[in-house]
Coordinates of N, CA and C in Angstrom, one line a residue:
M1097 N -7.2 -10.3 -64.0 CA -6.7 -10.7 -63.3 C -6.4 -9.2 -62.2
E1098 N -5.4 -8.6 -63.5 CA -4.4 -7.4 -63.1 C -5.9 -6.4 -62.6
E1099 N -6.9 -6.7 -63.3 CA -7.6 -5.3 -62.6 C -8.3 -5.5 -61.8
D1100 N -8.7 -6.6 -60.9 CA -8.8 -6.9 -59.6 C -7.7 -6.7 -58.7
D1101 N -6.8 -7.2 -58.9 CA -5.3 -6.8 -58.6 C -5.4 -5.3 -57.8
E1102 N -5.7 -4.4 -59.1 CA -5.8 -2.8 -58.9 C -6.8 -2.6 -57.9
Q1103 N -8.1 -3.0 -57.7 CA -9.1 -2.7 -56.7 C -8.9 -3.7 -55.5
Q1104 N -7.8 -4.0 -55.4 CA -7.9 -4.4 -53.8 C -7.0 -3.5 -53.2
R1105 N -7.3 -3.6 -52.2 CA -6.4 -2.7 -51.0 C -6.6 -3.0 -49.6
K1106 N -5.1 -3.0 -48.7 CA -5.4 -3.4 -47.4 C -5.5 -2.3 -46.5
I1107 N -6.2 -2.9 -45.8 CA -7.1 -1.5 -44.7 C -6.5 -2.2 -43.2
A1108 N -7.2 -1.3 -42.4 CA -7.1 -1.6 -41.0 C -8.4 -1.0 -40.3
G1109 N -9.1 -1.2 -40.4 CA -10.7 -0.7 -40.4 C -11.3 -1.4 -38.6
V1110 N -12.6 -0.8 -38.3 CA -13.0 -1.4 -37.2 C -14.4 -2.0 -37.4
V1111 N -14.4 -3.2 -36.7 CA -15.9 -3.5 -36.4 C -17.2 -2.5 -36.0
K1112 N -18.1 -2.3 -37.4 CA -19.2 -1.5 -36.8 C -20.1 -2.4 -36.5
W1113 N -20.6 -3.5 -36.7 CA -21.6 -4.6 -36.4 C -21.2 -5.8 -37.0
F1114 N -21.7 -6.5 -36.9 CA -21.8 -7.9 -37.2 C -22.7 -8.7 -36.6
D1115 N -23.5 -9.4 -37.5 CA -24.5 -10.3 -37.2 C -24.3 -11.4 -37.9
G1116 N -24.1 -12.5 -36.7 CA -23.7 -14.0 -37.4 C -24.9 -14.4 -38.2
S1117 N -26.0 -14.1 -37.6 CA -27.1 -15.0 -38.1 C -27.7 -14.5 -39.1
K1118 N -27.5 -13.2 -39.7 CA -27.5 -12.7 -40.9 C -26.7 -12.9 -42.0
G1119 N -25.4 -13.4 -41.2 CA -24.2 -13.8 -42.3 C -23.3 -12.4 -42.5
F1120 N -23.5 -11.6 -41.9 CA -22.5 -10.5 -42.4 C -22.6 -9.3 -41.7
G1121 N -21.6 -8.3 -42.1 CA -21.4 -7.2 -40.6 C -21.0 -6.0 -41.4
F1122 N -20.3 -5.0 -40.9 CA -19.6 -4.0 -41.4 C -18.6 -3.1 -41.2
L1123 N -17.3 -2.9 -41.4 CA -16.3 -2.2 -41.0 C -16.2 -0.9 -41.5
T1124 N -15.6 -0.3 -40.6 CA -15.4 1.3 -40.8 C -14.7 1.6 -41.9
D1125 N -14.3 2.5 -42.9 CA -13.1 2.9 -43.5 C -12.5 3.8 -43.1
P1126 N -11.1 3.2 -42.9 CA -9.7 4.5 -41.9 C -9.9 5.6 -42.8
E1127 N -10.3 5.3 -43.8 CA -10.0 6.7 -45.2 C -11.6 7.6 -45.3
G1128 N -12.4 7.2 -44.5 CA -13.6 7.8 -44.5 C -14.4 7.5 -45.0
G1129 N -14.2 6.9 -46.2 CA -15.2 6.3 -47.4 C -16.6 5.2 -46.8
A1130 N -17.0 5.2 -47.9 CA -18.3 3.9 -47.8 C -18.2 2.9 -46.4
D1131 N -19.3 2.3 -45.6 CA -18.9 1.1 -45.1 C -18.4 -0.4 -45.6
I1132 N -17.5 -1.2 -45.5 CA -17.3 -2.2 -46.1 C -17.7 -3.4 -45.3
L1133 N -18.6 -4.1 -46.7 CA -19.1 -5.5 -46.5 C -17.9 -6.3 -45.7
L1134 N -18.7 -7.5 -44.4 CA -17.9 -8.4 -43.8 C -18.6 -9.6 -44.0
H1135 N -18.6 -10.4 -45.1 CA -19.3 -11.3 -45.1 C -19.0 -12.5 -44.1
A1136 N -19.7 -13.5 -43.6 CA -19.4 -14.4 -42.9 C -18.6 -15.9 -43.1
N1137 N -18.5 -16.1 -44.5 CA -17.4 -16.6 -45.3 C -16.1 -16.2 -45.2
V1138 N -16.0 -14.9 -45.2 CA -14.7 -14.3 -45.3 C -13.8 -14.7 -43.6
L1139 N -14.8 -14.4 -43.0 CA -14.5 -14.4 -41.5 C -14.4 -15.8 -40.8
R1140 N -14.9 -16.8 -41.7 CA -15.1 -18.0 -41.4 C -14.1 -18.2 -42.0
N1141 N -13.4 -18.2 -43.1 CA -11.7 -18.4 -43.9 C -10.6 -17.8 -43.1
F1142 N -10.8 -16.9 -41.9 CA -10.1 -16.7 -41.2 C -9.7 -17.5 -39.7
G1143 N -10.8 -18.3 -39.8 CA -10.9 -19.3 -38.5 C -12.2 -18.7 -37.8
Q1144 N -13.1 -17.7 -37.7 CA -14.1 -17.4 -36.6 C -14.7 -17.2 -37.1
S1145 N -16.1 -17.5 -36.5 CA -17.5 -17.3 -36.9 C -18.0 -16.1 -36.5
S1146 N -17.6 -15.4 -35.4 CA -18.0 -14.4 -35.1 C -16.9 -13.0 -35.2
V1147 N -17.4 -11.9 -34.4 CA -16.0 -10.9 -34.3 C -17.2 -9.8 -33.4
A1148 N -16.9 -9.4 -32.3 CA -17.1 -8.5 -31.5 C -16.8 -7.1 -32.1
E1149 N -18.4 -6.4 -31.9 CA -18.1 -5.0 -32.5 C -17.0 -4.0 -31.6
G1150 N -16.3 -2.9 -32.9 CA -15.3 -2.4 -31.8 C -14.0 -3.3 -32.3
S1151 N -14.2 -4.2 -32.8 CA -12.6 -5.1 -33.0 C -11.7 -4.6 -33.8
H1152 N -10.5 -4.5 -34.1 CA -9.6 -4.0 -35.0 C -9.7 -4.7 -36.0
V1153 N -9.9 -4.5 -37.2 CA -9.4 -5.6 -38.5 C -8.9 -5.2 -39.4
V1154 N -7.7 -6.2 -39.8 CA -6.7 -6.2 -40.8 C -7.5 -6.7 -42.1
A1155 N -7.6 -6.0 -43.1 CA -8.5 -6.8 -44.6 C -7.6 -6.6 -45.5
I1156 N -7.7 -7.4 -46.6 CA -7.9 -6.9 -48.1 C -9.6 -6.8 -48.1
I1157 N -9.6 -5.8 -49.1 CA -10.9 -5.1 -49.6 C -10.8 -5.4 -51.2
Q1158 N -12.3 -5.1 -51.3 CA -12.4 -5.3 -52.9 C -13.8 -4.5 -53.6
K1159 N -13.3 -3.5 -54.6 CA -14.5 -2.7 -54.9 C -15.2 -3.7 -55.9
T1160 N -16.4 -3.6 -55.6 CA -17.5 -4.5 -56.1 C -18.7 -3.5 -56.6
P1161 N -19.4 -4.3 -57.4 CA -20.7 -3.2 -58.3 C -21.7 -3.3 -56.8
R1162 N -21.2 -3.6 -55.8 CA -22.9 -3.1 -55.0 C -21.7 -2.7 -53.9
G1163 N -20.5 -1.8 -53.9 CA -19.6 -1.5 -52.9 C -18.2 -2.0 -52.5
M1164 N -17.8 -1.9 -51.6 CA -16.4 -2.1 -51.1 C -16.6 -3.3 -50.2
Q1165 N -16.0 -4.7 -50.3 CA -16.3 -5.7 -49.6 C -14.8 -6.4 -49.5
A1166 N -14.8 -6.8 -47.9 CA -14.0 -7.2 -47.3 C -13.8 -9.0 -48.4
V1167 N -12.5 -9.4 -48.7 CA -12.1 -10.3 -49.3 C -11.2 -11.0 -48.6
E1168 N -10.4 -10.8 -47.7 CA -9.5 -11.5 -47.0 C -9.2 -11.3 -45.8
V1169 N -9.3 -11.7 -44.2 CA -9.2 -11.2 -43.2 C -7.7 -11.3 -43.0
L1170 N -7.0 -10.6 -42.3 CA -6.1 -10.9 -42.2 C -5.1 -10.6 -40.7
E1171 N -6.0 -10.2 -39.8 CA -5.7 -10.4 -38.2 C -7.2 -9.9 -37.6
I1172 N -7.2 -9.8 -36.6 CA -8.4 -9.1 -35.6 C -7.8 -9.0 -34.1
T1173 N -8.0 -7.8 -33.8 CA -7.7 -7.7 -32.4 C -8.8 -7.5 -31.8
P1174 N -8.9 -7.6 -30.4 CA -10.2 -7.6 -29.8 C -10.3 -5.7 -29.0
P1175 N -11.5 -5.7 -29.0 CA -12.2 -4.2 -28.9 C -11.1 -3.4 -27.4
A1176 N -10.4 -2.4 -28.0 CA -9.7 -1.9 -26.9 C -10.9 -1.4 -25.7
S1177 N -11.0 -1.8 -24.6 CA -12.0 -1.7 -23.8 C -11.7 -1.6 -22.4
E1178 N -12.9 -1.1 -21.4 CA -12.4 -1.2 -20.0 C -11.8 -2.1 -19.6
P1179 N -11.3 -2.7 -18.5 CA -10.9 -3.6 -18.4 C -12.0 -4.9 -17.9
M1180 N -12.0 -6.4 -18.0 CA -12.9 -6.9 -17.8 C -13.4 -6.9 -16.8
P1181 N -15.0 -7.1 -16.3 CA -16.1 -7.1 -15.1 C -15.1 -8.3 -14.2
A1182 N -15.5 -8.0 -13.0 CA -14.6 -9.3 -12.1 C -15.9 -10.1 -12.5
I1183 N -15.4 -11.3 -12.4 CA -15.6 -12.6 -12.5 C -14.8 -13.4 -11.8
A1184 N -15.8 -14.0 -11.3 CA -15.3 -14.8 -9.3 C -14.4 -15.6 -9.4
D1185 N -14.2 -15.9 -11.0 CA -12.9 -16.8 -10.5 C -11.7 -16.5 -11.3
L1186 N -12.0 -15.5 -12.0 CA -10.8 -14.9 -12.8 C -10.5 -13.5 -12.2
C1187 N -11.0 -13.2 -10.7 CA -10.6 -11.7 -10.0 C -9.3 -11.8 -9.9
S1188 N -8.2 -12.7 -9.4 CA -7.1 -12.5 -8.6 C -6.3 -12.6 -10.0
A1189 N -6.7 -13.2 -11.6 CA -5.6 -13.4 -12.4 C -5.3 -12.4 -13.5
T1190 N -4.0 -11.6 -13.5 CA -3.7 -10.5 -14.3 C -3.5 -11.2 -16.0
P1191 N -4.0 -10.0 -16.8 CA -3.5 -10.3 -18.1 C -2.3 -11.2 -18.5
E1192 N -1.3 -10.5 -17.8 CA 0.0 -11.2 -18.2 C 0.2 -12.8 -17.5
E1193 N -0.4 -13.2 -16.4 CA -0.6 -14.4 -15.9 C -1.5 -15.2 -16.8
I1194 N -2.4 -14.9 -17.0 CA -3.5 -15.7 -18.4 C -2.8 -15.9 -19.5
A1195 N -1.5 -15.0 -19.9 CA -0.8 -15.2 -21.3 C -0.3 -16.3 -20.9
Q1196 N 0.4 -16.5 -19.7 CA 1.2 -17.7 -19.9 C 0.8 -19.0 -19.5
L1197 N -0.6 -19.2 -19.1 CA -1.5 -20.1 -19.4 C -1.3 -21.2 -20.7
P1198 N -1.1 -22.3 -20.9 CA -1.0 -23.1 -21.9 C -1.8 -22.9 -23.2
L1199 N -2.1 -23.2 -24.2 CA -3.2 -22.9 -24.9 C -3.6 -24.7 -25.2
L1200 N -5.0 -25.1 -25.2 CA -5.9 -25.8 -24.9 C -6.2 -26.0 -26.3
P1201 N -6.3 -27.1 -27.3 CA -7.1 -27.3 -28.2 C -8.7 -27.5 -27.9
A1202 N -9.6 -27.0 -28.3 CA -10.8 -26.9 -27.8 C -12.0 -26.9 -29.3
R1203 N -13.4 -27.6 -28.9 CA -14.6 -27.2 -29.7 C -15.3 -26.8 -29.0
V1204 N -16.1 -26.0 -29.5 CA -17.6 -25.6 -28.7 C -18.6 -26.4 -28.9
K1205 N -19.2 -26.7 -27.8 CA -19.9 -27.7 -27.0 C -21.8 -26.9 -27.5
W1206 N -21.5 -25.8 -26.8 CA -22.9 -24.8 -27.2 C -22.4 -23.7 -26.7
F1207 N -23.1 -22.5 -27.2 CA -23.1 -21.0 -26.7 C -24.4 -20.5 -26.9
D1208 N -24.8 -19.9 -25.7 CA -26.1 -19.1 -26.2 C -25.8 -17.4 -25.4
K1209 N -25.3 -16.9 -26.5 CA -25.5 -15.7 -25.9 C -26.5 -14.5 -25.2
A1210 N -27.8 -15.3 -25.4 CA -28.7 -14.2 -24.4 C -28.6 -14.8 -23.0
K1211 N -27.9 -16.4 -22.9 CA -27.8 -16.2 -21.4 C -26.4 -16.1 -21.1
G1212 N -25.6 -15.5 -22.2 CA -24.2 -14.9 -21.7 C -23.5 -16.1 -21.3
F1213 N -23.5 -17.5 -21.7 CA -22.5 -18.8 -21.4 C -22.7 -20.0 -22.4
G1214 N -21.8 -20.6 -22.2 CA -21.7 -21.6 -23.1 C -20.8 -22.6 -22.5
F1215 N -20.2 -23.9 -23.6 CA -19.7 -24.8 -22.8 C -18.4 -25.0 -24.1
A1216 N -17.2 -25.8 -24.0 CA -16.7 -26.4 -24.9 C -16.0 -27.6 -24.3
N1217 N -15.1 -28.6 -24.9 CA -14.8 -29.8 -25.0 C -13.3 -29.8 -25.6
I1218 N -12.5 -29.8 -24.5 CA -10.8 -30.2 -24.5 C -10.7 -31.3 -25.2
F1219 N -9.6 -31.4 -26.2 CA -9.3 -32.5 -26.6 C -8.4 -33.4 -25.5
A1220 N -9.2 -34.8 -25.3 CA -8.9 -35.5 -24.3 C -9.0 -35.3 -23.1
E1221 N -10.0 -34.6 -22.7 CA -10.7 -34.1 -21.2 C -12.0 -34.6 -21.6
K1222 N -12.3 -35.1 -20.4 CA -13.9 -35.3 -20.4 C -14.8 -34.0 -19.6
A1223 N -14.3 -33.5 -18.8 CA -14.7 -32.1 -18.2 C -15.2 -31.0 -19.7
D1224 N -16.5 -30.7 -19.0 CA -16.2 -29.1 -19.7 C -15.8 -28.0 -19.3
V1225 N -15.6 -26.9 -20.1 CA -15.0 -25.7 -19.8 C -16.0 -24.5 -20.2
F1226 N -16.0 -23.9 -19.2 CA -17.5 -22.8 -19.2 C -16.9 -21.7 -19.8
L1227 N -17.7 -21.3 -21.0 CA -16.9 -20.1 -21.4 C -18.2 -18.7 -21.0
H1228 N -17.7 -17.5 -20.6 CA -18.5 -16.7 -20.1 C -18.6 -15.9 -21.3
V1229 N -19.9 -15.0 -21.6 CA -19.9 -13.7 -22.6 C -18.8 -13.0 -22.2
E1230 N -18.5 -12.4 -21.3 CA -17.3 -11.2 -21.2 C -16.3 -12.1 -21.7
V1231 N -16.2 -12.9 -21.4 CA -14.7 -13.7 -21.7 C -14.4 -13.4 -23.3
L1232 N -15.4 -13.9 -24.2 CA -15.4 -14.3 -25.2 C -15.2 -12.6 -26.0
R1233 N -16.4 -11.9 -25.2 CA -16.3 -10.0 -25.9 C -14.9 -9.4 -25.6
H1234 N -14.0 -9.6 -24.5 CA -12.9 -9.8 -24.3 C -11.8 -10.5 -25.3
S1235 N -12.2 -11.4 -25.4 CA -11.3 -12.5 -26.4 C -11.5 -11.6 -27.8
G1236 N -12.2 -11.2 -28.5 CA -12.7 -10.4 -29.9 C -13.9 -11.1 -30.3
F1237 N -14.5 -12.0 -29.5 CA -16.1 -12.6 -30.5 C -16.9 -12.2 -30.2
A1238 N -18.2 -11.9 -30.9 CA -19.5 -11.7 -30.9 C -20.2 -13.0 -30.3
D1239 N -19.8 -14.3 -31.0 CA -20.5 -15.4 -30.3 C -19.7 -16.8 -30.9
L1240 N -20.3 -18.0 -30.7 CA -19.4 -18.8 -30.9 C -20.4 -19.8 -31.8
A1241 N -20.2 -21.1 -32.7 CA -20.8 -21.8 -33.3 C -20.7 -22.6 -32.5
V1242 N -21.2 -23.8 -32.6 CA -21.4 -25.4 -32.3 C -20.4 -26.0 -33.1
G1243 N -19.5 -26.8 -32.3 CA -18.4 -27.4 -33.4 C -17.1 -26.5 -33.8
E1244 N -17.4 -25.3 -33.5 CA -16.4 -24.4 -34.0 C -15.2 -24.3 -33.4
A1245 N -13.8 -24.5 -33.8 CA -12.6 -24.7 -33.3 C -12.2 -23.8 -33.0
I1246 N -11.4 -23.9 -31.2 CA -11.2 -22.5 -30.9 C -9.7 -23.3 -29.7
A1247 N -8.8 -22.2 -29.3 CA -8.3 -22.8 -28.2 C -8.3 -22.0 -26.9
L1248 N -8.2 -22.6 -26.1 CA -8.5 -21.8 -24.8 C -7.4 -21.3 -23.9
R1249 N -6.9 -20.7 -23.3 CA -6.3 -21.0 -21.6 C -7.3 -20.7 -20.8
V1250 N -7.1 -22.0 -19.7 CA -8.7 -22.4 -18.9 C -7.5 -22.0 -17.0
V1251 N -8.8 -21.7 -16.4 CA -8.7 -21.7 -15.2 C -9.2 -22.5 -14.2
D1252 N -8.7 -22.9 -13.1 CA -9.4 -24.2 -12.2 C -10.4 -22.9 -11.1
G1253 N -11.7 -23.2 -11.7 CA -12.8 -22.0 -10.4 C -13.1 -22.7 -10.0
R1254 N -13.7 -22.1 -8.8 CA -14.9 -23.1 -7.7 C -15.5 -24.4 -8.6
R1255 N -16.4 -23.8 -9.8 CA -17.2 -24.7 -10.2 C -16.5 -25.4 -11.3
G1256 N -15.6 -25.5 -11.3 CA -15.0 -26.3 -12.5 C -14.1 -25.5 -13.2
M1257 N -13.4 -26.0 -14.4 CA -12.6 -25.5 -15.5 C -13.7 -24.2 -16.4
M1258 N -13.2 -23.4 -15.9 CA -13.2 -21.6 -17.1 C -12.1 -21.2 -18.0
A1259 N -12.5 -20.7 -19.1 CA -11.6 -20.2 -19.9 C -11.6 -18.6 -19.5
A1260 N -10.4 -18.7 -19.5 CA -9.7 -17.1 -19.1 C -9.5 -16.2 -20.2
Q1261 N -9.7 -16.7 -21.8 CA -9.3 -16.5 -23.0 C -9.8 -17.2 -24.1
I1262 N -10.1 -17.0 -24.8 CA -10.4 -17.7 -25.8 C -9.6 -17.3 -27.2
L1263 N -8.9 -18.3 -28.0 CA -8.3 -17.7 -29.2 C -9.1 -18.3 -30.7
S1264 N -9.1 -17.8 -31.6 CA -9.4 -18.5 -32.8 C -8.0 -19.6 -33.4
W1265 N -8.4 -20.7 -33.8 CA -7.7 -21.7 -34.3 C -6.9 -21.1 -34.9
E1266 N -7.1 -20.1 -35.7 CA -5.6 -19.6 -36.7 C -4.8 -18.7 -35.9
K1267 N -5.3 -18.0 -34.6 CA -4.5 -16.8 -34.1 C -3.5 -18.2 -33.1
A1268 N -4.2 -19.3 -32.8 CA -3.6 -19.5 -31.6 C -2.6 -20.3 -32.3
A1269 N -2.9 -20.7 -33.6 CA -1.3 -21.3 -34.0 C -0.4 -20.4 -34.6
I1270 N -0.7 -19.6 -34.5 CA 0.2 -18.0 -35.0 C 1.3 -18.0 -33.6
E1271 N 0.2 -17.7 -32.7 CA 0.9 -17.8 -31.4 C 1.6 -18.8 -30.7
A1272 N 1.5 -19.8 -31.0 CA 2.4 -21.2 -30.6 C 3.5 -20.7 -31.4
R1273 N 3.5 -20.7 -32.7 CA 4.3 -20.5 -33.1 C 5.4 -19.6 -33.1
Q1274 N 5.1 -18.6 -32.4 CA 5.8 -17.2 -32.1 C 6.4 -17.1 -30.9
T1275 N 5.4 -17.5 -29.9 CA 5.4 -16.9 -28.2 C 6.3 -18.0 -27.6
Q1276 N 5.7 -18.8 -27.4 CA 5.4 -19.9 -26.6 C 6.6 -20.9 -26.7
P1277 N 7.4 -21.2 -25.4 CA 8.2 -22.0 -25.3 C 8.2 -23.7 -26.3
G1278 N 8.9 -24.1 -27.3 CA 8.3 -25.3 -27.6 C 7.4 -25.2 -28.7
G1279 N 7.6 -23.6 -29.5 CA 6.4 -23.3 -30.3 C 6.2 -24.2 -31.6
A1280 N 7.1 -25.0 -32.0 CA 6.8 -25.7 -33.4 C 5.9 -27.1 -32.4
A1281 N 6.2 -27.4 -31.4 CA 5.8 -28.8 -31.0 C 4.3 -28.4 -30.6
A1282 N 4.1 -27.0 -29.6 CA 3.0 -26.8 -29.7 C 2.2 -27.0 -30.8
L1283 N 2.0 -25.9 -32.1 CA 1.7 -26.1 -33.2 C 1.2 -27.4 -34.0
A1284 N 2.3 -28.1 -34.1 CA 2.1 -29.4 -34.4 C 1.3 -30.5 -33.1
K1285 N 0.9 -30.2 -32.3 CA -0.1 -30.6 -31.4 C -1.6 -30.4 -31.6
L1286 N -1.5 -28.9 -31.8 CA -2.6 -27.9 -32.2 C -3.0 -28.7 -33.9
R1287 N -2.4 -29.3 -34.8 CA -2.8 -29.7 -36.2 C -3.0 -30.7 -35.9
L1288 N -2.1 -31.9 -35.0 CA -2.6 -33.4 -35.1 C -3.9 -33.3 -34.5
V1289 N -4.3 -32.3 -33.5 CA -5.6 -32.9 -33.0 C -7.2 -31.8 -33.3
A1290 N -6.2 -31.1 -34.7 CA -7.8 -30.3 -35.0 C -8.7 -31.1 -35.5
G1291 N -8.6 -31.9 -36.6 CA -9.6 -32.8 -37.0 C -10.4 -34.0 -35.9
A1292 N -9.7 -34.0 -34.7 CA -10.0 -34.8 -33.8 C -10.8 -34.6 -32.3
V1293 N -10.9 -33.2 -32.3 CA -11.1 -32.5 -30.8 C -12.9 -32.5 -30.9

């Protein structure tokens, strides 16, 4: 066991690419070494089924006979990019205003990356929430799986509810605990509905 621990180290890399259908992708090594394998199972253990190219990932990596491999994802930060393209229902909302919206527990109903959109169901709500691919990308995701547990910040658009921000279940729980008023209560609600969404 000690030998494995010696071969593990914490890195802050960038997603070179990730293909959910193949079940893996690669991170760049900040020390200039070979690319680091990121398996879908390791990403799922963090609470996401995909990650956007260019996202910053803090992970524990380990040397294997086939090269370096991520064994645990600790943090994912969406890619630093240009401002989000104008989406009619989000044009007037600033990032600060979006951050003030409540986190709502949801599950992905379906998402089609080729079409650029999908829908999610919020716990205890009948209406679907529209998921736009640009909101997804700016939230650090490349794709979403049917049934995936997520948390949403939602705006009421001209055609109904629309996600303004998408967070992984784990990131939402951490944020609820750290930043929101009544964070402990919000976290308890997220835990309570996790299996029922």
